Backbone as JSON Lines, residues from 0, in Angstrom:
{"i":0,"aa":"M","n":[50.85,188.54,276.44],"ca":[50.33,187.54,277.34],"c":[48.94,187.07,276.89]}
{"i":1,"aa":"F","n":[48.2,187.95,276.29],"ca":[46.84,187.6,275.88],"c":[46.85,186.53,274.8]}
{"i":2,"aa":"S","n":[47.79,186.62,273.87],"ca":[47.82,185.63,272.79],"c":[48.38,184.29,273.26]}
{"i":3,"aa":"Y","n":[49.26,184.28,274.23],"ca":[49.78,183.02,274.75],"c":[48.68,182.19,275.42]}
{"i":4,"aa":"S","n":[47.71,182.85,276.02],"ca":[46.62,182.12,276.65],"c":[45.81,181.34,275.63]}
{"i":5,"aa":"S","n":[45.72,181.84,274.39],"ca":[44.98,181.12,273.34],"c":[45.67,179.82,272.98]}
{"i":6,"aa":"I","n":[46.98,179.84,272.88],"ca":[47.71,178.63,272.53],"c":[47.5,177.56,273.6]}
{"i":7,"aa":"E","n":[47.61,177.95,274.85],"ca":[47.4,177.01,275.96],"c":[45.96,176.52,275.99]}
{"i":8,"aa":"H","n":[45.03,177.44,275.78],"ca":[43.6,177.11,275.84],"c":[43.22,176.12,274.73]}
{"i":9,"aa":"M","n":[43.7,176.34,273.52],"ca":[43.39,175.44,272.41],"c":[44.03,174.07,272.62]}
{"i":10,"aa":"G","n":[45.21,174.04,273.2],"ca":[45.85,172.76,273.48],"c":[45.07,171.92,274.47]}
{"i":11,"aa":"I","n":[44.57,172.56,275.51],"ca":[43.77,171.83,276.51],"c":[42.45,171.36,275.9]}
{"i":12,"aa":"A","n":[41.8,172.2,275.11],"ca":[40.53,171.8,274.49],"c":[40.74,170.64,273.52]}
{"i":13,"aa":"T","n":[41.84,170.63,272.79],"ca":[42.13,169.55,271.87],"c":[42.47,168.27,272.62]}
{"i":14,"aa":"L","n":[43.19,168.4,273.68],"ca":[43.61,167.24,274.46],"c":[42.41,166.51,275.09]}
{"i":15,"aa":"H","n":[41.4,167.24,275.5],"ca":[40.28,166.65,276.22],"c":[39.11,166.25,275.34]}
{"i":16,"aa":"S","n":[39.25,166.28,274.04],"ca":[38.12,165.89,273.19],"c":[38.36,164.5,272.61]}
{"i":17,"aa":"D","n":[37.29,163.72,272.54],"ca":[37.32,162.39,271.91],"c":[36.7,162.5,270.53]}
{"i":18,"aa":"W","n":[37.15,161.69,269.62],"ca":[36.57,161.71,268.28],"c":[35.17,161.11,268.32]}
{"i":19,"aa":"W","n":[34.29,161.63,267.5],"ca":[32.93,161.14,267.29],"c":[32.08,161.19,268.55]}
{"i":20,"aa":"S","n":[32.18,162.24,269.26],"ca":[31.32,162.39,270.43],"c":[30.79,163.81,270.5]}
{"i":21,"aa":"L","n":[29.87,164.02,271.41],"ca":[29.32,165.35,271.61],"c":[30.38,166.29,272.18]}
{"i":22,"aa":"A","n":[31.32,165.73,272.95],"ca":[32.4,166.54,273.49],"c":[33.28,167.11,272.39]}
{"i":23,"aa":"T","n":[33.46,166.36,271.31],"ca":[34.25,166.84,270.19],"c":[33.57,168.04,269.54]}
{"i":24,"aa":"F","n":[32.26,167.93,269.33],"ca":[31.52,169.05,268.75],"c":[31.62,170.28,269.65]}
{"i":25,"aa":"G","n":[31.46,170.06,270.95],"ca":[31.56,171.17,271.9],"c":[32.94,171.8,271.9]}
{"i":26,"aa":"A","n":[33.97,170.97,271.84],"ca":[35.35,171.48,271.83],"c":[35.63,172.27,270.55]}
{"i":27,"aa":"L","n":[35.18,171.77,269.42],"ca":[35.39,172.48,268.15],"c":[34.6,173.79,268.11]}
{"i":28,"aa":"L","n":[33.37,173.76,268.6],"ca":[32.56,174.98,268.64],"c":[33.21,176.01,269.57]}
{"i":29,"aa":"H","n":[33.69,175.53,270.7],"ca":[34.34,176.42,271.66],"c":[35.6,177.04,271.05]}
{"i":30,"aa":"M","n":[36.39,176.25,270.34],"ca":[37.6,176.78,269.71],"c":[37.26,177.8,268.63]}
{"i":31,"aa":"L","n":[36.21,177.55,267.86],"ca":[35.8,178.48,266.81],"c":[35.37,179.82,267.41]}
{"i":32,"aa":"V","n":[34.49,179.76,268.41],"ca":[34.0,180.99,269.02],"c":[35.13,181.73,269.74]}
{"i":33,"aa":"H","n":[36.0,180.99,270.4],"ca":[37.14,181.59,271.09],"c":[38.06,182.32,270.11]}
{"i":34,"aa":"S","n":[38.34,181.7,268.97],"ca":[39.23,182.34,268.0],"c":[38.57,183.57,267.38]}
{"i":35,"aa":"L","n":[37.28,183.55,267.14],"ca":[36.59,184.72,266.59],"c":[36.54,185.86,267.6]}
{"i":36,"aa":"A","n":[36.27,185.53,268.85],"ca":[36.22,186.57,269.89],"c":[37.6,187.17,270.12]}
{"i":37,"aa":"K","n":[38.62,186.33,270.15],"ca":[39.99,186.83,270.36],"c":[40.42,187.71,269.2]}
{"i":38,"aa":"S","n":[40.08,187.34,267.98],"ca":[40.41,188.17,266.82],"c":[39.71,189.51,266.88]}
{"i":39,"aa":"A","n":[38.46,189.51,267.3],"ca":[37.71,190.77,267.42],"c":[38.33,191.67,268.48]}
{"i":40,"aa":"I","n":[38.8,191.08,269.58],"ca":[39.44,191.87,270.64],"c":[40.73,192.49,270.13]}
{"i":41,"aa":"F","n":[41.56,191.71,269.44],"ca":[42.81,192.25,268.91],"c":[42.55,193.35,267.88]}
{"i":42,"aa":"F","n":[41.53,193.17,267.04],"ca":[41.2,194.17,266.04],"c":[40.75,195.47,266.72]}
{"i":43,"aa":"T","n":[39.93,195.37,267.74],"ca":[39.43,196.54,268.45],"c":[40.55,197.28,269.17]}
{"i":44,"aa":"V","n":[41.44,196.54,269.81],"ca":[42.56,197.17,270.51],"c":[43.49,197.86,269.51]}
{"i":45,"aa":"G","n":[43.74,197.22,268.38],"ca":[44.56,197.84,267.35],"c":[43.94,199.1,266.79]}
{"i":46,"aa":"H","n":[42.64,199.08,266.61],"ca":[41.94,200.27,266.12],"c":[42.03,201.41,267.13]}
{"i":47,"aa":"A","n":[41.85,201.09,268.4],"ca":[41.92,202.11,269.45],"c":[43.32,202.7,269.54]}
{"i":48,"aa":"S","n":[44.34,201.88,269.43],"ca":[45.71,202.4,269.51],"c":[46.06,203.24,268.28]}
{"i":49,"aa":"Q","n":[45.53,202.88,267.12],"ca":[45.75,203.71,265.93],"c":[44.99,205.02,266.01]}
{"i":50,"aa":"M","n":[43.79,204.97,266.56],"ca":[42.97,206.17,266.67],"c":[43.63,207.2,267.59]}
{"i":51,"aa":"H","n":[44.28,206.74,268.64],"ca":[44.93,207.64,269.6],"c":[46.43,207.79,269.35]}
{"i":52,"aa":"R","n":[46.95,207.08,268.36],"ca":[48.36,207.14,267.96],"c":[49.32,206.85,269.12]}
{"i":53,"aa":"T","n":[48.93,205.92,269.98],"ca":[49.78,205.48,271.09],"c":[49.36,204.1,271.53]}
{"i":54,"aa":"Q","n":[50.26,203.39,272.21],"ca":[49.92,202.1,272.79],"c":[49.91,202.15,274.3]}
{"i":55,"aa":"E","n":[50.07,203.33,274.87],"ca":[50.02,203.49,276.31],"c":[48.57,203.57,276.76]}
{"i":56,"aa":"M","n":[48.18,202.66,277.64],"ca":[46.78,202.56,278.03],"c":[46.28,203.79,278.77]}
{"i":57,"aa":"D","n":[47.16,204.48,279.49],"ca":[46.74,205.68,280.21],"c":[46.31,206.8,279.28]}
{"i":58,"aa":"K","n":[46.81,206.79,278.06],"ca":[46.51,207.85,277.1],"c":[45.35,207.51,276.17]}
{"i":59,"aa":"I","n":[44.85,206.29,276.23],"ca":[43.72,205.89,275.37],"c":[42.44,206.07,276.17]}
{"i":60,"aa":"K","n":[41.76,207.17,275.91],"ca":[40.52,207.5,276.62],"c":[39.52,208.07,275.64]}
{"i":61,"aa":"G","n":[38.26,208.06,276.02],"ca":[37.23,208.67,275.19],"c":[36.9,207.87,273.94]}
{"i":62,"aa":"L","n":[36.9,206.55,274.04],"ca":[36.64,205.73,272.85],"c":[35.22,205.91,272.32]}
{"i":63,"aa":"F","n":[34.26,206.09,273.21],"ca":[32.88,206.26,272.76],"c":[32.67,207.57,272.02]}
{"i":64,"aa":"K","n":[33.37,208.63,272.45],"ca":[33.25,209.92,271.77],"c":[34.02,209.92,270.45]}
{"i":65,"aa":"G","n":[35.15,209.23,270.43],"ca":[35.98,209.2,269.23],"c":[35.45,208.31,268.13]}
{"i":66,"aa":"N","n":[34.69,207.27,268.51],"ca":[34.15,206.34,267.52],"c":[32.75,205.92,267.96]}
{"i":67,"aa":"P","n":[31.71,206.57,267.48],"ca":[30.34,206.23,267.89],"c":[29.93,204.8,267.54]}
{"i":68,"aa":"L","n":[30.58,204.2,266.55],"ca":[30.26,202.83,266.18],"c":[30.58,201.88,267.34]}
{"i":69,"aa":"V","n":[31.65,202.15,268.07],"ca":[32.01,201.34,269.23],"c":[30.97,201.48,270.32]}
{"i":70,"aa":"A","n":[30.42,202.66,270.48],"ca":[29.42,202.93,271.52],"c":[28.07,202.31,271.2]}
{"i":71,"aa":"G","n":[27.84,201.99,269.94],"ca":[26.55,201.42,269.55],"c":[25.49,202.45,269.26]}
{"i":72,"aa":"D","n":[25.86,203.71,269.14],"ca":[24.88,204.78,268.86],"c":[24.57,204.87,267.39]}
């Protein structure tokens, strides 16, 4: 469901932008930042599921203890 929201979100942002305007720059910047943030989220979730060897959310706990880089320490 998380990835489907990106497709819908990018379609709306593309639909509402005009060429050669400030809105176009804003729409393109928004799409760029959105795609980078979404990629980072997917990468982090994949790393957490590999670290705990499961995809069940109830079993994925202790991320800060298991990976200090995530905690920022």
